[in-house]
mmCIF file of C-alpha atoms in Angstrom:
data_model
loop_
_atom_site.group_PDB
_atom_site.id
_atom_site.type_symbol
_atom_site.label_atom_id
_atom_site.label_comp_id
_atom_site.label_asym_id
_atom_site.label_seq_id
_atom_site.Cartn_x
_atom_site.Cartn_y
_atom_site.Cartn_z
ATOM 1 C CA MET A 699 -7.205 -14.230 -11.297
ATOM 2 C CA ALA A 700 -8.654 -15.206 -7.938
ATOM 3 C CA SER A 701 -10.311 -13.689 -4.935
ATOM 4 C CA SER A 702 -11.468 -14.536 -1.449
ATOM 5 C CA SER A 703 -13.759 -13.069 1.211
ATOM 6 C CA SER A 704 -13.760 -13.204 5.009
ATOM 7 C CA LYS A 705 -16.423 -14.300 7.458
ATOM 8 C CA LEU A 706 -16.794 -13.512 11.172
ATOM 9 C CA VAL A 707 -15.195 -15.548 13.967
ATOM 10 C CA CYS A 708 -16.261 -19.222 13.962
ATOM 11 C CA PHE A 709 -17.429 -19.000 10.352
ATOM 12 C CA ALA A 710 -15.683 -21.470 8.070
ATOM 13 C CA LEU A 711 -13.642 -19.494 5.585
ATOM 14 C CA ALA A 712 -13.651 -20.740 2.021
ATOM 15 C CA LEU A 713 -10.458 -19.313 0.598
ATOM 16 C CA ALA A 714 -10.349 -19.157 -3.174
ATOM 17 C CA ALA A 715 -6.757 -20.155 -2.979
ATOM 18 C CA ALA A 716 -4.794 -3.204 0.432
ATOM 19 C CA THR A 717 -1.259 2.454 -3.860
ATOM 20 C CA VAL A 718 -1.252 1.764 -7.499
ATOM 21 C CA LEU A 719 1.577 0.616 -9.713
ATOM 22 C CA VAL A 720 1.919 -0.408 -13.329
ATOM 23 C CA ALA A 721 4.734 -2.270 -15.025
ATOM 24 C CA PRO A 722 6.289 0.736 -16.838
ATOM 25 C CA CYS A 723 6.490 2.614 -13.541
ATOM 26 C CA ALA A 724 7.784 -0.264 -11.436
ATOM 27 C CA ALA A 725 11.013 -0.161 -13.429
ATOM 28 C CA GLN A 726 11.727 3.277 -11.932
ATOM 29 C CA ASN A 727 10.606 2.573 -8.385
ATOM 30 C CA SER A 728 11.602 -1.001 -7.584
ATOM 31 C CA PRO A 729 13.568 -1.901 -4.434
ATOM 32 C CA GLN A 730 16.697 -2.038 -6.587
ATOM 33 C CA ASP A 731 16.018 1.492 -7.813
ATOM 34 C CA TYR A 732 16.160 2.690 -4.221
ATOM 35 C CA LEU A 733 19.178 0.572 -3.322
ATOM 36 C CA ASP A 734 21.354 1.540 -6.282
ATOM 37 C CA PRO A 735 21.475 5.320 -5.701
ATOM 38 C CA HIS A 736 21.965 4.807 -1.965
ATOM 39 C CA ASN A 737 24.847 2.441 -2.531
ATOM 40 C CA ALA A 738 26.417 4.583 -5.235
ATOM 41 C CA VAL A 739 26.660 7.467 -2.781
ATOM 42 C CA ARG A 740 27.917 5.215 -0.003
ATOM 43 C CA SER A 741 30.560 3.744 -2.283
ATOM 44 C CA ASP A 742 31.802 7.256 -3.095
ATOM 45 C CA VAL A 743 32.673 7.814 0.561
ATOM 46 C CA GLY A 744 33.908 4.288 1.278
ATOM 47 C CA VAL A 745 30.847 3.029 3.160
ATOM 48 C CA ASP A 746 29.493 -0.510 2.807
ATOM 49 C CA PRO A 747 26.256 -1.029 0.822
ATOM 50 C CA VAL A 748 22.815 -1.217 2.382
ATOM 51 C CA SER A 749 20.391 -4.075 1.717
ATOM 52 C CA TRP A 750 16.628 -4.191 1.314
ATOM 53 C CA ASP A 751 14.650 -5.238 4.384
ATOM 54 C CA ASP A 752 11.027 -6.319 3.965
ATOM 55 C CA THR A 753 10.136 -5.399 7.551
ATOM 56 C CA LEU A 754 11.395 -1.854 7.065
ATOM 57 C CA ALA A 755 9.691 -1.648 3.690
ATOM 58 C CA GLU A 756 6.409 -2.720 5.288
ATOM 59 C CA TYR A 757 6.766 0.063 7.849
ATOM 60 C CA ALA A 758 7.501 2.576 5.088
ATOM 61 C CA GLN A 759 4.522 1.327 3.064
ATOM 62 C CA SER A 760 2.197 1.598 6.045
ATOM 63 C CA TYR A 761 3.200 5.160 6.898
ATOM 64 C CA ALA A 762 3.138 6.321 3.283
ATOM 65 C CA ALA A 763 -0.437 5.010 3.117
ATOM 66 C CA GLN A 764 -1.332 7.246 6.070
ATOM 67 C CA ARG A 765 -0.016 10.261 4.179
ATOM 68 C CA GLN A 766 -1.731 9.366 0.909
ATOM 69 C CA GLY A 767 -4.771 11.454 1.774
ATOM 70 C CA ASP A 768 -2.951 14.708 2.542
ATOM 71 C CA CYS A 769 0.658 14.311 1.358
ATOM 72 C CA ALA A 770 1.665 16.194 4.515
ATOM 73 C CA PHE A 771 5.417 16.429 5.002
ATOM 74 C CA VAL A 772 5.325 14.986 8.527
ATOM 75 C CA HIS A 773 7.658 12.368 9.993
ATOM 76 C CA SER A 774 6.204 9.164 11.399
ATOM 77 C CA GLY A 775 7.958 9.417 14.767
ATOM 78 C CA GLY A 776 8.938 5.751 14.522
ATOM 79 C CA SER A 777 12.040 3.883 15.624
ATOM 80 C CA TYR A 778 13.867 3.888 12.268
ATOM 81 C CA GLY A 779 15.952 6.508 10.538
ATOM 82 C CA GLU A 780 13.716 8.218 8.022
ATOM 83 C CA ASN A 781 13.908 10.399 4.926
ATOM 84 C CA LEU A 782 10.823 11.973 3.375
ATOM 85 C CA PHE A 783 10.165 13.375 -0.074
ATOM 86 C CA CYS A 784 7.128 15.295 -1.279
ATOM 87 C CA GLY A 785 6.690 16.018 -4.974
ATOM 88 C CA SER A 786 4.051 18.419 -6.215
ATOM 89 C CA ALA A 787 1.326 17.381 -8.648
ATOM 90 C CA GLY A 788 2.103 17.247 -12.347
ATOM 91 C CA ALA A 789 5.163 15.000 -12.543
ATOM 92 C CA ASP A 790 5.786 11.260 -12.220
ATOM 93 C CA TRP A 791 8.189 11.555 -9.296
ATOM 94 C CA SER A 792 10.443 8.534 -8.919
ATOM 95 C CA ALA A 793 12.971 6.915 -6.607
ATOM 96 C CA SER A 794 15.768 8.806 -8.336
ATOM 97 C CA ASP A 795 14.021 12.136 -7.694
ATOM 98 C CA ALA A 796 13.653 11.424 -3.986
ATOM 99 C CA VAL A 797 17.120 10.008 -3.343
ATOM 100 C CA GLY A 798 18.654 12.632 -5.615
ATOM 101 C CA SER A 799 17.144 15.459 -3.572
ATOM 102 C CA TRP A 800 18.550 13.948 -0.382
ATOM 103 C CA VAL A 801 22.000 13.428 -1.839
ATOM 104 C CA ASP A 802 22.090 17.026 -3.095
ATOM 105 C CA GLU A 803 22.708 18.005 0.522
ATOM 106 C CA LYS A 804 26.191 16.499 0.315
ATOM 107 C CA GLN A 805 27.422 19.846 -1.026
ATOM 108 C CA TYR A 806 26.751 21.462 2.355
ATOM 109 C CA TYR A 807 28.452 18.826 4.498
ATOM 110 C CA ASP A 808 32.122 18.977 5.502
ATOM 111 C CA HIS A 809 33.263 15.584 6.733
ATOM 112 C CA ASP A 810 36.579 16.772 8.168
ATOM 113 C CA SER A 811 34.888 19.122 10.609
ATOM 114 C CA ASN A 812 31.617 17.177 10.761
ATOM 115 C CA SER A 813 29.767 20.423 10.076
ATOM 116 C CA CYS A 814 26.955 21.598 7.829
ATOM 117 C CA SER A 815 26.952 24.919 5.963
ATOM 118 C CA ALA A 816 23.479 24.598 4.456
ATOM 119 C CA PRO A 817 21.631 27.878 3.825
ATOM 120 C CA GLU A 818 18.330 28.665 5.497
ATOM 121 C CA GLY A 819 15.679 26.257 4.301
ATOM 122 C CA LYS A 820 18.249 23.546 3.566
ATOM 123 C CA SER A 821 20.053 20.994 5.745
ATOM 124 C CA CYS A 822 22.417 18.030 5.717
ATOM 125 C CA LEU A 823 20.106 15.770 7.669
ATOM 126 C CA LYS A 824 18.729 13.847 4.681
ATOM 127 C CA TYR A 825 22.188 13.143 3.307
ATOM 128 C CA PHE A 826 23.403 11.743 6.658
ATOM 129 C CA PRO A 827 21.080 8.686 6.734
ATOM 130 C CA VAL A 828 22.004 7.814 3.150
ATOM 131 C CA VAL A 829 25.670 7.383 4.123
ATOM 132 C CA THR A 830 25.059 5.977 7.606
ATOM 133 C CA MET A 831 27.628 3.762 9.306
ATOM 134 C CA THR A 832 26.417 3.392 12.907
ATOM 135 C CA PRO A 833 23.215 1.891 14.309
ATOM 136 C CA ARG A 834 21.404 5.062 15.286
ATOM 137 C CA TYR A 835 21.150 8.600 13.994
ATOM 138 C CA ASN A 836 21.580 11.507 16.441
ATOM 139 C CA GLN A 837 20.875 14.991 15.144
ATOM 140 C CA LYS A 838 22.831 16.789 17.874
ATOM 141 C CA SER A 839 26.106 14.956 17.308
ATOM 142 C CA MET A 840 25.556 14.589 13.563
ATOM 143 C CA ALA A 841 26.300 10.899 13.844
ATOM 144 C CA PHE A 842 24.737 8.635 11.261
ATOM 145 C CA SER A 843 21.497 6.715 11.155
ATOM 146 C CA SER A 844 20.668 3.021 10.831
ATOM 147 C CA TRP A 845 22.192 0.261 8.732
ATOM 148 C CA LYS A 846 19.043 -0.127 6.692
ATOM 149 C CA LEU A 847 16.800 2.753 5.787
ATOM 150 C CA ALA A 848 13.054 3.116 5.868
ATOM 151 C CA CYS A 849 12.812 5.349 2.801
ATOM 152 C CA ILE A 850 9.390 6.823 3.239
ATOM 153 C CA GLY A 851 8.327 8.754 0.177
ATOM 154 C CA LEU A 852 5.370 11.024 -0.122
ATOM 155 C CA ALA A 853 3.452 12.114 -3.196
ATOM 156 C CA PHE A 854 3.669 8.516 -4.383
ATOM 157 C CA ALA A 855 7.404 8.728 -5.038
ATOM 158 C CA ALA A 856 8.360 6.246 -2.364
ATOM 159 C CA ALA A 857 9.250 2.745 -1.383
ATOM 160 C CA LEU A 858 6.689 0.611 -3.154
ATOM 161 C CA VAL A 859 3.868 3.121 -2.768
ATOM 162 C CA ALA A 860 2.156 4.137 -5.991
ATOM 163 C CA PRO A 861 4.921 6.061 -7.754
ATOM 164 C CA CYS A 862 2.739 6.434 -10.811
ATOM 165 C CA ALA A 863 -0.560 7.102 -9.103
ATOM 166 C CA ALA A 864 -1.209 10.085 -11.347
ATOM 167 C CA GLN A 865 -1.475 7.751 -14.326
ATOM 168 C CA ASN A 866 -3.595 5.134 -12.563
ATOM 169 C CA SER A 867 -5.757 7.024 -10.083
ATOM 170 C CA ALA A 868 -8.588 7.064 -12.608
ATOM 171 C CA GLN A 869 -8.794 3.269 -12.323
ATOM 172 C CA ASN A 870 -7.767 2.606 -8.726
ATOM 173 C CA SER A 871 -8.696 5.632 -6.627
ATOM 174 C CA ALA A 872 -10.701 5.485 -3.427
ATOM 175 C CA GLN A 873 -13.671 6.844 -5.359
ATOM 176 C CA ASP A 874 -13.370 4.073 -7.940
ATOM 177 C CA PHE A 875 -13.658 1.420 -5.231
ATOM 178 C CA VAL A 876 -16.546 3.273 -3.581
ATOM 179 C CA ASN A 877 -18.439 3.760 -6.855
ATOM 180 C CA LEU A 878 -18.115 0.107 -7.825
ATOM 181 C CA HIS A 879 -19.417 -1.016 -4.441
ATOM 182 C CA ASN A 880 -22.284 1.456 -4.467
ATOM 183 C CA ALA A 881 -23.388 0.420 -7.950
ATOM 184 C CA ALA A 882 -23.826 -3.149 -6.696
ATOM 185 C CA ARG A 883 -25.598 -1.985 -3.535
ATOM 186 C CA GLU A 884 -27.925 0.396 -5.349
ATOM 187 C CA ALA A 885 -28.936 -2.435 -7.695
ATOM 188 C CA VAL A 886 -30.592 -4.139 -4.711
ATOM 189 C CA GLY A 887 -31.891 -0.971 -3.066
ATOM 190 C CA LEU A 888 -29.198 -0.516 -0.416
ATOM 191 C CA GLY A 889 -27.645 2.662 0.916
ATOM 192 C CA GLN A 890 -24.159 3.695 -0.050
ATOM 193 C CA VAL A 891 -20.836 2.889 1.552
ATOM 194 C CA HIS A 892 -18.230 5.573 2.205
ATOM 195 C CA TRP A 893 -14.431 5.552 2.326
ATOM 196 C CA ASP A 894 -12.813 5.330 5.765
ATOM 197 C CA ASP A 895 -9.133 6.244 6.108
ATOM 198 C CA ASN A 896 -8.626 4.008 9.149
ATOM 199 C CA VAL A 897 -10.087 1.005 7.361
ATOM 200 C CA ALA A 898 -8.002 1.869 4.290
ATOM 201 C CA ALA A 899 -4.826 2.076 6.391
ATOM 202 C CA TYR A 900 -5.457 -1.474 7.590
ATOM 203 C CA ALA A 901 -6.005 -2.671 4.023
ATOM 204 C CA GLN A 902 -2.861 -0.884 2.833
ATOM 205 C CA SER A 903 -0.775 -2.345 5.639
ATOM 206 C CA TYR A 904 -1.872 -5.894 4.853
ATOM 207 C CA ALA A 905 -1.448 -5.418 1.101
ATOM 208 C CA ALA A 906 2.157 -4.430 1.827
ATOM 209 C CA GLN A 907 2.654 -7.768 3.601
ATOM 210 C CA ARG A 908 1.467 -9.628 0.521
ATOM 211 C CA GLN A 909 3.597 -7.613 -1.895
ATOM 212 C CA GLY A 910 6.490 -10.043 -1.647
ATOM 213 C CA ASP A 911 4.509 -13.180 -2.523
ATOM 214 C CA CYS A 912 1.050 -12.119 -3.805
ATOM 215 C CA THR A 913 -0.431 -15.055 -1.885
ATOM 216 C CA LEU A 914 -4.229 -15.121 -1.778
ATOM 217 C CA MET A 915 -4.311 -15.291 2.006
ATOM 218 C CA HIS A 916 -6.548 -13.425 4.439
ATOM 219 C CA SER A 917 -5.143 -11.276 7.213
ATOM 220 C CA THR A 918 -5.304 -12.794 10.693
ATOM 221 C CA ASN A 919 -7.111 -11.385 13.738
ATOM 222 C CA ARG A 920 -8.731 -8.822 11.474
ATOM 223 C CA PRO A 921 -11.246 -6.381 12.912
ATOM 224 C CA TYR A 922 -12.993 -5.901 9.562
ATOM 225 C CA GLY A 923 -14.746 -7.882 6.881
ATOM 226 C CA GLU A 924 -12.402 -8.623 4.013
ATOM 227 C CA ASN A 925 -12.416 -9.384 0.281
ATOM 228 C CA ILE A 926 -9.132 -10.196 -1.443
ATOM 229 C CA TYR A 927 -8.132 -10.623 -5.071
ATOM 230 C CA MET A 928 -5.012 -11.726 -6.919
ATOM 231 C CA GLY A 929 -4.346 -11.084 -10.598
ATOM 232 C CA PRO A 930 -1.391 -12.858 -12.275
ATOM 233 C CA ALA A 931 1.500 -11.110 -13.999
ATOM 234 C CA GLY A 932 0.891 -9.616 -17.414
ATOM 235 C CA LYS A 933 -1.873 -7.086 -16.788
ATOM 236 C CA ALA A 934 -2.358 -3.971 -14.661
ATOM 237 C CA TRP A 935 -5.380 -5.402 -12.815
ATOM 238 C CA SER A 936 -7.637 -2.662 -11.471
ATOM 239 C CA ALA A 937 -10.345 -1.958 -8.919
ATOM 240 C CA ALA A 938 -12.919 -2.802 -11.590
ATOM 241 C CA ASP A 939 -11.357 -6.235 -12.141
ATOM 242 C CA ALA A 940 -11.434 -7.094 -8.444
ATOM 243 C CA VAL A 941 -14.862 -5.735 -7.549
ATOM 244 C CA GLY A 942 -16.263 -6.998 -10.837
ATOM 245 C CA LEU A 943 -15.169 -10.544 -10.026
ATOM 246 C CA TRP A 944 -16.692 -10.348 -6.558
ATOM 247 C CA VAL A 945 -19.991 -8.988 -7.880
ATOM 248 C CA GLU A 946 -20.208 -11.771 -10.486
ATOM 249 C CA GLU A 947 -21.108 -14.073 -7.592
ATOM 250 C CA LYS A 948 -24.531 -12.417 -7.516
ATOM 251 C CA GLN A 949 -25.678 -14.996 -10.079
ATOM 252 C CA TYR A 950 -25.302 -17.753 -7.476
ATOM 253 C CA TYR A 951 -27.043 -15.979 -4.613
ATOM 254 C CA ASP A 952 -30.802 -16.326 -3.978
ATOM 255 C CA HIS A 953 -31.924 -13.568 -1.656
ATOM 256 C CA ALA A 954 -35.398 -15.047 -1.135
ATOM 257 C CA THR A 955 -33.921 -18.141 0.496
ATOM 258 C CA ASN A 956 -30.608 -16.562 1.558
ATOM 259 C CA SER A 957 -28.831 -19.457 -0.134
ATOM 260 C CA CYS A 958 -25.885 -19.918 -2.476
ATOM 261 C CA SER A 959 -25.794 -22.310 -5.447
ATOM 262 C CA ALA A 960 -22.197 -21.599 -6.468
ATOM 263 C CA PRO A 961 -20.133 -24.454 -7.964
ATOM 264 C CA VAL A 962 -17.293 -25.985 -5.963
ATOM 265 C CA ASP A 963 -14.670 -23.458 -7.083
ATOM 266 C CA LYS A 964 -16.943 -20.440 -6.579
ATOM 267 C CA SER A 965 -18.763 -18.797 -3.680
ATOM 268 C CA CYS A 966 -21.197 -16.022 -2.817
ATOM 269 C CA GLY A 967 -19.235 -14.583 0.093
ATOM 270 C CA HIS A 968 -17.509 -11.780 -1.764
ATOM 271 C CA TYR A 969 -20.793 -10.519 -3.181
ATOM 272 C CA THR A 970 -22.724 -10.807 0.086
ATOM 273 C CA GLN A 971 -20.039 -8.800 1.865
ATOM 274 C CA ILE A 972 -20.354 -6.038 -0.729
ATOM 275 C CA VAL A 973 -24.139 -5.884 -0.253
ATOM 276 C CA TRP A 974 -24.098 -6.387 3.507
ATOM 277 C CA ARG A 975 -26.475 -3.662 4.645
ATOM 278 C CA ASP A 976 -24.634 -2.788 7.849
ATOM 279 C CA SER A 977 -21.155 -2.663 6.267
ATOM 280 C CA THR A 978 -21.145 1.056 5.520
ATOM 281 C CA ALA A 979 -17.433 1.944 5.580
ATOM 282 C CA ILE A 980 -14.775 0.522 3.281
ATOM 283 C CA GLY A 981 -11.075 0.916 2.643
ATOM 284 C CA CYS A 982 -9.177 -0.773 -0.168
ATOM 285 C CA ALA A 983 -5.601 -1.130 -1.367
ATOM 286 C CA ARG A 984 -3.817 -2.358 -4.473
ATOM 287 C CA VAL A 985 -0.154 -3.336 -4.808
ATOM 288 C CA ASP A 986 2.039 -4.726 -7.546
ATOM 289 C CA CYS A 987 3.760 -7.856 -6.275
ATOM 290 C CA SER A 988 7.398 -8.779 -6.742
ATOM 291 C CA ASN A 989 6.344 -11.677 -8.991
ATOM 292 C CA GLY A 990 4.550 -9.314 -11.377
ATOM 293 C CA GLY A 991 1.067 -10.069 -10.083
ATOM 294 C CA VAL A 992 -1.377 -7.700 -8.407
ATOM 295 C CA PHE A 993 -2.909 -8.039 -4.943
ATOM 296 C CA ILE A 994 -6.079 -6.119 -4.074
ATOM 297 C CA ILE A 995 -7.885 -6.017 -0.750
ATOM 298 C CA CYS A 996 -11.039 -4.298 0.458
ATOM 299 C CA SER A 997 -11.878 -4.133 4.168
ATOM 300 C CA TYR A 998 -15.380 -3.522 5.538
ATOM 301 C CA ASN A 999 -16.656 -1.966 8.755
ATOM 302 C CA PRO A 1000 -18.695 -3.288 10.422
ATOM 303 C CA PRO A 1001 -17.846 -6.744 9.040
ATOM 304 C CA GLY A 1002 -20.530 -8.693 7.224
ATOM 305 C CA ASN A 1003 -21.216 -12.324 6.366
ATOM 306 C CA VAL A 1004 -22.570 -13.202 9.805
ATOM 307 C CA ILE A 1005 -23.545 -16.847 9.586
ATOM 308 C CA GLY A 1006 -27.291 -17.418 9.491
ATOM 309 C CA GLN A 1007 -28.112 -13.807 8.654
ATOM 310 C CA SER A 1008 -29.244 -12.317 5.354
ATOM 311 C CA PRO A 1009 -27.085 -9.480 4.002
ATOM 312 C CA TYR A 1010 -30.135 -7.210 3.569
#
């Protein structure tokens, strides 16, 4: 496992190299699990298969993160074709549930007349993008959508966004990250941090970028302070693992002299960011990477670790 923290501009960064998935759930919500049902339906009507696109997946991940707080069934208004799915609490909704509900609309669509006989409350518009052939979807002409789909799923039943959050929220929820930070801050007499959805959206967006490689690399041109963590394949690393590792650096930090005695492969920067008095808003994200590892990021506003200043 490894982690790294950010400093402000002109501060030398010492790199130690932002939904909630576990291995049993990834098997039901992997990119291939989204591709297979799409391509099965397309094959049935003689349409070429779609392929996975990391750029589209990143867009889907970012928007799903925005909806994580309210699960509102609202389209993103972006430039891609888009299907949404919202599953109510109480079930581990999966890729097959989402795509299956879209494909169910096939029964209402008549290809010969290019018409839809869906009853009130139903439509054919989710089925159309699944079997798209042309570059852009037009609702008025009932033409088809884009070659590659941004399958945005809500209620954690979507493209790479916490399909099993119900099982893991107790270990990786916003409150878990907040509580862990506040425990460390309270130990040195500091006020609490609170969760900020805008900061969390940034963390989630960057975590999505790291999902393909799990590289312990900071985001560039970031407006926030930043701690990052990478856990190797084989364990469902949690918020407690990441924040716990960062807080362990407390042993190397001397507040009286505002100095750090960490060995070469360690630092104090993750800990000092957590206890930076003025960093009062946080947002964190956790993703399972394609290599089986876990990437976790926490962002901080305002950023801490200003060179020459004491955290508190």
